[in-house]
mmCIF file of C-alpha atoms in Angstrom:
data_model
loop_
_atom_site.group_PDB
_atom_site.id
_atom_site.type_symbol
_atom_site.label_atom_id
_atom_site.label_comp_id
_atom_site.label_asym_id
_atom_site.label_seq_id
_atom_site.Cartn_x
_atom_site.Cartn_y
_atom_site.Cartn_z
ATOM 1 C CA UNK A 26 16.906 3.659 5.558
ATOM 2 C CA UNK A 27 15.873 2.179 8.917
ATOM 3 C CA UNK A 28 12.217 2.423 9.367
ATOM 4 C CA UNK A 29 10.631 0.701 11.969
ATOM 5 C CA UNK A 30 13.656 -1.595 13.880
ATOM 6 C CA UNK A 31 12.196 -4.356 16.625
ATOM 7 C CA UNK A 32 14.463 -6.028 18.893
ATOM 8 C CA UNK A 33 14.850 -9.323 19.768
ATOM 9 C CA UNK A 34 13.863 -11.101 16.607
ATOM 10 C CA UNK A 35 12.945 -14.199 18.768
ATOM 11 C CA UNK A 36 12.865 -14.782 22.515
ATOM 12 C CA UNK A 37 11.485 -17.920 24.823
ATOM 13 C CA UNK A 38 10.497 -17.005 28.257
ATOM 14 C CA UNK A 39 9.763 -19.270 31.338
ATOM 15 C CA UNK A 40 6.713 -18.098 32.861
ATOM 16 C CA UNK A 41 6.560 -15.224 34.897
ATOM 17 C CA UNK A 42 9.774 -14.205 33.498
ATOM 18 C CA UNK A 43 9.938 -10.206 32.625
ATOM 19 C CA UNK A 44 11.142 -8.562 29.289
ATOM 20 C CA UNK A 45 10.959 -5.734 27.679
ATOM 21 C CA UNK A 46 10.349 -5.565 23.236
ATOM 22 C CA UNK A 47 12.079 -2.936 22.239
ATOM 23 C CA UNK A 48 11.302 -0.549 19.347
ATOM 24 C CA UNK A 49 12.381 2.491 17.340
ATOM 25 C CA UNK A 50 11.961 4.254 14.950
ATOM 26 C CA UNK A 51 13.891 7.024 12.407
ATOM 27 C CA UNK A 52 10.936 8.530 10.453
ATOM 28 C CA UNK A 53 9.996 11.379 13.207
ATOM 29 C CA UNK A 54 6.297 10.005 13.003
ATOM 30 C CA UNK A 55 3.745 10.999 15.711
ATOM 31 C CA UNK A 56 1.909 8.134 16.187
ATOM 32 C CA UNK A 57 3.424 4.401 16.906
ATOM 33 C CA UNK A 58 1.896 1.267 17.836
ATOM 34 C CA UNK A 59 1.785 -2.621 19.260
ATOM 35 C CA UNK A 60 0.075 -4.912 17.742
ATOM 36 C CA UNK A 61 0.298 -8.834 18.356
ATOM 37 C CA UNK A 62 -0.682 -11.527 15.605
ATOM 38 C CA UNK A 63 -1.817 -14.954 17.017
ATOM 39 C CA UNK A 64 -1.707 -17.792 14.055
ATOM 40 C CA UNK A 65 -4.378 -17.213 11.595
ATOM 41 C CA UNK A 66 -5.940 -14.237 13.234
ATOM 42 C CA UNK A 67 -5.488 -10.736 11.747
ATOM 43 C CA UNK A 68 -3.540 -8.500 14.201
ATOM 44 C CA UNK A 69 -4.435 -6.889 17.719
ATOM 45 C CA UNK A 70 -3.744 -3.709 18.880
ATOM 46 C CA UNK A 71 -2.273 -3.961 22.116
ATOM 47 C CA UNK A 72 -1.041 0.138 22.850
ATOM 48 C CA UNK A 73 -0.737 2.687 20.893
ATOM 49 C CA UNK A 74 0.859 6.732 21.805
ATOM 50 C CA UNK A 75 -0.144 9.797 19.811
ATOM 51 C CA UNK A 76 3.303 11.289 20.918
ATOM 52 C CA UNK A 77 6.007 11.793 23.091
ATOM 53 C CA UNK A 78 4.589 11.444 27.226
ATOM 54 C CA UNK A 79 0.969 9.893 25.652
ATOM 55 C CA UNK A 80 -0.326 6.573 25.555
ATOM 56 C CA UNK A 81 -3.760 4.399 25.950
ATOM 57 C CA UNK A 82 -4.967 1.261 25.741
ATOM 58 C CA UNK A 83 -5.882 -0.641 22.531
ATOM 59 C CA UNK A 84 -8.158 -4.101 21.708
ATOM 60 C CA UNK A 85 -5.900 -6.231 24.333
ATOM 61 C CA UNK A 86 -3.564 -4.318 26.791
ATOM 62 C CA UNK A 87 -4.113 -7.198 29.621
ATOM 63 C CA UNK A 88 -0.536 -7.925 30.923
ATOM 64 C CA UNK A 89 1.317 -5.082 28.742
ATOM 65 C CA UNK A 90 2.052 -1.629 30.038
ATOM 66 C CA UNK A 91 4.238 1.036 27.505
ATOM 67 C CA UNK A 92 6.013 4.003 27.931
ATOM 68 C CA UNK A 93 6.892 6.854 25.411
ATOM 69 C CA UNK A 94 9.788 9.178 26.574
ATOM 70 C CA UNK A 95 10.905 10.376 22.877
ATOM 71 C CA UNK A 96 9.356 10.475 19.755
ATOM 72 C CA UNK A 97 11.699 7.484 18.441
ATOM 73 C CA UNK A 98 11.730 4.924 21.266
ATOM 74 C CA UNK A 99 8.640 2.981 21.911
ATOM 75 C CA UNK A 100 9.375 -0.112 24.035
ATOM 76 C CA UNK A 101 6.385 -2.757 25.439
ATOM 77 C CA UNK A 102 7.002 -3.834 28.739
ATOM 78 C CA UNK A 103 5.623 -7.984 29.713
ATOM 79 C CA UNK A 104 5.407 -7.702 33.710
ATOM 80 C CA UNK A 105 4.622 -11.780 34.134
ATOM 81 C CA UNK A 106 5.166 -13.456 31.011
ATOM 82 C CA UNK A 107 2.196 -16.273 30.662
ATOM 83 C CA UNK A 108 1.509 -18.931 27.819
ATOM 84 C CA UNK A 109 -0.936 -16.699 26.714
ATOM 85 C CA UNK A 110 1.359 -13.777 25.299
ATOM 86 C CA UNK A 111 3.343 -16.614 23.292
ATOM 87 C CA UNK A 112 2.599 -14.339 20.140
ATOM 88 C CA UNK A 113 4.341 -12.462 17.170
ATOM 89 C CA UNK A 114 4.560 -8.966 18.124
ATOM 90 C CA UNK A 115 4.706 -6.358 15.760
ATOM 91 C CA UNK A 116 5.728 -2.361 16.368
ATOM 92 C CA UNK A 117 4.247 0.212 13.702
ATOM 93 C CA UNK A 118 4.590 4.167 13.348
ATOM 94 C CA UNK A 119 2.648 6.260 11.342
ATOM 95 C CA UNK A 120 2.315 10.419 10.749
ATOM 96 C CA UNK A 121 -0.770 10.830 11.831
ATOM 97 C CA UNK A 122 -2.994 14.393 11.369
ATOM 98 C CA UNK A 123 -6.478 14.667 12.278
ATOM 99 C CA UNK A 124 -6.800 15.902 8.518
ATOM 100 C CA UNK A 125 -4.442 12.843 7.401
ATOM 101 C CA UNK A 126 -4.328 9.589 8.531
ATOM 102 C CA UNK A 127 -1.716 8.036 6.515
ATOM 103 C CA UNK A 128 0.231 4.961 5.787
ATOM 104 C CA UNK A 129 1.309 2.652 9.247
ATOM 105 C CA UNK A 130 5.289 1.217 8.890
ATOM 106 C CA UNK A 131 6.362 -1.905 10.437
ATOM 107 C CA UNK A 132 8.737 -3.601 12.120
ATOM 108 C CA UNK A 133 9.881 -7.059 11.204
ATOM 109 C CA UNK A 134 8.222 -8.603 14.559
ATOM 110 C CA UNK A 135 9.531 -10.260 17.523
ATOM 111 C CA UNK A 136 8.455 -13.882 17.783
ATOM 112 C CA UNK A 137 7.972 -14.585 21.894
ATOM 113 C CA UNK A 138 7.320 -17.845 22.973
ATOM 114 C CA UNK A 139 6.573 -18.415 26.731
ATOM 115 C CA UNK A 140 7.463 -21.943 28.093
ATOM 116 C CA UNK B 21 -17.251 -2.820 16.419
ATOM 117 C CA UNK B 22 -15.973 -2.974 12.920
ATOM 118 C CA UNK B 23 -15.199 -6.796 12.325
ATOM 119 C CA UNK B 24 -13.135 -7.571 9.272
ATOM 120 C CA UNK B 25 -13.132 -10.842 6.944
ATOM 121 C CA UNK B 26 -11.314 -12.042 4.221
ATOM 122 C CA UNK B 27 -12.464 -15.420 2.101
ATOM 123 C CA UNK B 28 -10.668 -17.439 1.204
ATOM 124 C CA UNK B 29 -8.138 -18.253 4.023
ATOM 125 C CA UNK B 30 -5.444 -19.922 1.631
ATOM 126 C CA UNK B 31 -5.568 -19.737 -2.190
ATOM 127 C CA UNK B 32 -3.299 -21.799 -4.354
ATOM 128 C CA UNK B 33 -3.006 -20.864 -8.487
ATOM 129 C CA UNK B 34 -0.555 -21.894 -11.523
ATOM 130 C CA UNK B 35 1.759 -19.169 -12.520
ATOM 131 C CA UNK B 36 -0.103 -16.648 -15.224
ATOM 132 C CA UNK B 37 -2.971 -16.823 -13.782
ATOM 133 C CA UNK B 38 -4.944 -13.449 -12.446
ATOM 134 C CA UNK B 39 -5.856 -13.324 -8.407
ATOM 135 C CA UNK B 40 -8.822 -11.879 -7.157
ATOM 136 C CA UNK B 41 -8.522 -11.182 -2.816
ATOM 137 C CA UNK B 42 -11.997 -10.631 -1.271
ATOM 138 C CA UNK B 43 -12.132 -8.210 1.902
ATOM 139 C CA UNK B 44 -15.415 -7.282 4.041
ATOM 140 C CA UNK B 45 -16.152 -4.682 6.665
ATOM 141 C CA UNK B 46 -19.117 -4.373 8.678
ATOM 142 C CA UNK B 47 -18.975 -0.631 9.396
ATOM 143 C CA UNK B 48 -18.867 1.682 5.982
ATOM 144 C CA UNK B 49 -18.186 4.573 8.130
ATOM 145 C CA UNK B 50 -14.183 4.326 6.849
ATOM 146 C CA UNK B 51 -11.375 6.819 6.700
ATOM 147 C CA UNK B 52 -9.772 4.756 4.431
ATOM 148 C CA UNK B 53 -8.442 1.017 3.474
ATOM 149 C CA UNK B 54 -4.921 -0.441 3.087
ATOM 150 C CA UNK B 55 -4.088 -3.878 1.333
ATOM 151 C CA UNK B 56 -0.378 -5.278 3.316
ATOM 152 C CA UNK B 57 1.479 -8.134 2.324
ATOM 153 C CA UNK B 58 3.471 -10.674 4.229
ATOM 154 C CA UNK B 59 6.120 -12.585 3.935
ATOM 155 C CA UNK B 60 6.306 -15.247 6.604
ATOM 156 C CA UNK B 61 8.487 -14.382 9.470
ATOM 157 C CA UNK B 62 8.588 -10.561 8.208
ATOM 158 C CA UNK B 63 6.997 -7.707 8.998
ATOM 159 C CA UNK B 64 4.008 -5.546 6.902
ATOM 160 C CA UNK B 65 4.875 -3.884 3.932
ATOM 161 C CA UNK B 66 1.810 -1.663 2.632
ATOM 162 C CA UNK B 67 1.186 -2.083 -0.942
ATOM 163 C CA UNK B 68 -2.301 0.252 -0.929
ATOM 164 C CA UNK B 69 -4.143 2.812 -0.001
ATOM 165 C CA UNK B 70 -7.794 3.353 -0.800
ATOM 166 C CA UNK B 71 -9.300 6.836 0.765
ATOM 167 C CA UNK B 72 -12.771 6.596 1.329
ATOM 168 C CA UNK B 73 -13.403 8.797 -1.378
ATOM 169 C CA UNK B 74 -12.063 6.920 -4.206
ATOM 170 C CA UNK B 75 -12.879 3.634 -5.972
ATOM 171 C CA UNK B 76 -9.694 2.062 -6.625
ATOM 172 C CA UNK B 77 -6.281 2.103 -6.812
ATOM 173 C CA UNK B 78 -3.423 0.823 -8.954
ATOM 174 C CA UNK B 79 0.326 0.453 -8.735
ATOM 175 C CA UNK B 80 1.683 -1.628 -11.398
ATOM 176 C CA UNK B 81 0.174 -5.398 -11.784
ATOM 177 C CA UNK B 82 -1.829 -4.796 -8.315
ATOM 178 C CA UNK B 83 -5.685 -3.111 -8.627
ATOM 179 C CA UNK B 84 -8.014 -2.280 -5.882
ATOM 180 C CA UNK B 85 -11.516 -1.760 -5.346
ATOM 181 C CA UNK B 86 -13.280 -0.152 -2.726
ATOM 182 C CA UNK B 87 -17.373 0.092 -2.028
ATOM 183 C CA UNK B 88 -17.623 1.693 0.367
ATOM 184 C CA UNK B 89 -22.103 1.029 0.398
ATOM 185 C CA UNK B 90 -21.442 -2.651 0.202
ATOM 186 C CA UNK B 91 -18.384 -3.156 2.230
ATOM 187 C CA UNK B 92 -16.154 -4.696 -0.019
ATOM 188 C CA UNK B 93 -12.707 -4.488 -1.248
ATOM 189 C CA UNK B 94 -11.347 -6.681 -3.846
ATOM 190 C CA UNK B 95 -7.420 -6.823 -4.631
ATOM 191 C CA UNK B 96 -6.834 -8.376 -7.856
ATOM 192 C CA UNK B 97 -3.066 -9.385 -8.884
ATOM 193 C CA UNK B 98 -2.579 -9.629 -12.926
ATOM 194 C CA UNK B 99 -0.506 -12.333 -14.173
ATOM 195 C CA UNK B 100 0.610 -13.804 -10.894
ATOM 196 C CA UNK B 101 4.354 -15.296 -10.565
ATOM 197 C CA UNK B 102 6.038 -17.454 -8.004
ATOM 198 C CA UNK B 103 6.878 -14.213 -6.319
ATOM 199 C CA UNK B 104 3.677 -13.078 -5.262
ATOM 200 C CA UNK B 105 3.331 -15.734 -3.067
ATOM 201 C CA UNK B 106 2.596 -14.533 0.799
ATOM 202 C CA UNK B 107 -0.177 -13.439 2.731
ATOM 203 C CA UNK B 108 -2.249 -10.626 2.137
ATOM 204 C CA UNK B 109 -3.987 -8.634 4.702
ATOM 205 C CA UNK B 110 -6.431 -5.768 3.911
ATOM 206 C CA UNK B 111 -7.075 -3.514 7.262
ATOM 207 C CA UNK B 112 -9.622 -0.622 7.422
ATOM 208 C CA UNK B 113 -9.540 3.036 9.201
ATOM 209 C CA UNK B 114 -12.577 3.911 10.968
ATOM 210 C CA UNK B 115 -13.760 7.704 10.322
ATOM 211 C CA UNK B 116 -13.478 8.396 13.853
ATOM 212 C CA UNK B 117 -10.647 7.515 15.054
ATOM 213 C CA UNK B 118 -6.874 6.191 13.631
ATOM 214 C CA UNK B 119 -7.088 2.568 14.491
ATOM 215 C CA UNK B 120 -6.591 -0.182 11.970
ATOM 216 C CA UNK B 121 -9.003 -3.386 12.448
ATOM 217 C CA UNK B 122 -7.199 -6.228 10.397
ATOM 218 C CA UNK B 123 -8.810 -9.050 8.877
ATOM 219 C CA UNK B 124 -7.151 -12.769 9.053
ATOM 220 C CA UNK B 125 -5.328 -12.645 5.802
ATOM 221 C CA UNK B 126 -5.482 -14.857 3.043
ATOM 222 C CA UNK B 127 -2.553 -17.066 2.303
ATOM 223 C CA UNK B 128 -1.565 -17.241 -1.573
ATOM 224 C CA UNK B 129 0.778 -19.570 -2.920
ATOM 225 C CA UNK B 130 1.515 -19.325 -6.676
ATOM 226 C CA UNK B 131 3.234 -22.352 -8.325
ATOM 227 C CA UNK B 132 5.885 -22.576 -11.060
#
């Protein structure tokens, strides 16, 4: 009954640290996402992948870069961490048809803060 | 661009009373429209689905309303109780592609 499972929960970075947000999922959907949420805004889409080997850029990739090796595992790579990216990130899956678009599942979030 | 709003941000009732969520799209070219809730510091848990097609939705005390013409959706919440407090976010499909754009949310807070 996993889901959608981020890891960490919470993280502080210095800047220009590295990290890596880690997520996966059991649900053997197609499509997954990255989304951040800044307070009071509605949520970004940072990447997104169609499937296993595919992925482009969504509303805000600046400073991100993905990768999608299997269908489960889609983790969101921050090169040089900067104030900017001190966000809520959030991970998402969906099956996803061109004659069905259906229901996203998330994660519970990671909370970055970059110091 | 489809830009997304919901009004109110925040939204505080007595318990018992009925909620009414306001959503607005720009673009009415939609696949379809989803109403999420959110508990703070947890993730999205869907809670509708409107197709395009249709006019509204139920699942027990929650009801929503899709037009498509005017670009509005309206949640409504019947007989609200301390445990519907959270944030509700209503995010729309374009036709032509999968993306969600999300409005800001409205905070609700239902006291005891």
């Amino acid at each position: 009954n996993a889901g959608v499972t981020q890891t960490p929960k919470f993280r502080i970075l210095k800047i220009g640290q590295s990290m890596t947000l880690q997520c996966a999922q059991d649900m053997n959907h197609n499509y997954m996402y990255w989304y951040r949420q800044d307070p009071g805004m509605g949520l970004k889409l940072i990447y997104y992948s169609v499937g296993a080997g595919i992925t482009d850029k969504g509303e805000v990739p600046n400073g991100y870069n993905v990768s999608r090796s299997t269908t489960e595992d889609f983790p969101l790579r921050l090169e040089l961490a900067a104030p900017s990216q001190t966000s809520v990130y959030f991970c998402a899956s969906s099956y996803t048809t061109y004659l069905a678009k259906n229901i996203q599942y998330f994660g519970a979030g990671t909370r970055l803060s970059v110091l | 661009k489809q830009e997304v709003t919901q009004i109110p941000a925040a939204l505080s009732v007595p318990e018992g009373e009925n909620l009414v969520l306001n959503c607005s799209f720009t673009d009415s070219a939609i696949y379809n429209l989803q109403w999420f809730r959110q508990d703070p510091g947890k993730g999205l848990t869907s809670l509708l689905l409107i197709q395009s097609s249709q006019r509204e939705q139920t699942s027990g005390r929650l009801n929503a309303s899709l037009d498509k013409s005017s670009g509005r959706s309206t949640l409504y919440i019947a007989a609200s109780q301390p445990g519907d407090s959270a944030t509700y976010l209503c995010a729309v499909t374009r036709s032509n592609d999968y993306k969600l754009s999300f409005g800001a949310g409205t905070t609700v807070t239902v006291r005891a």
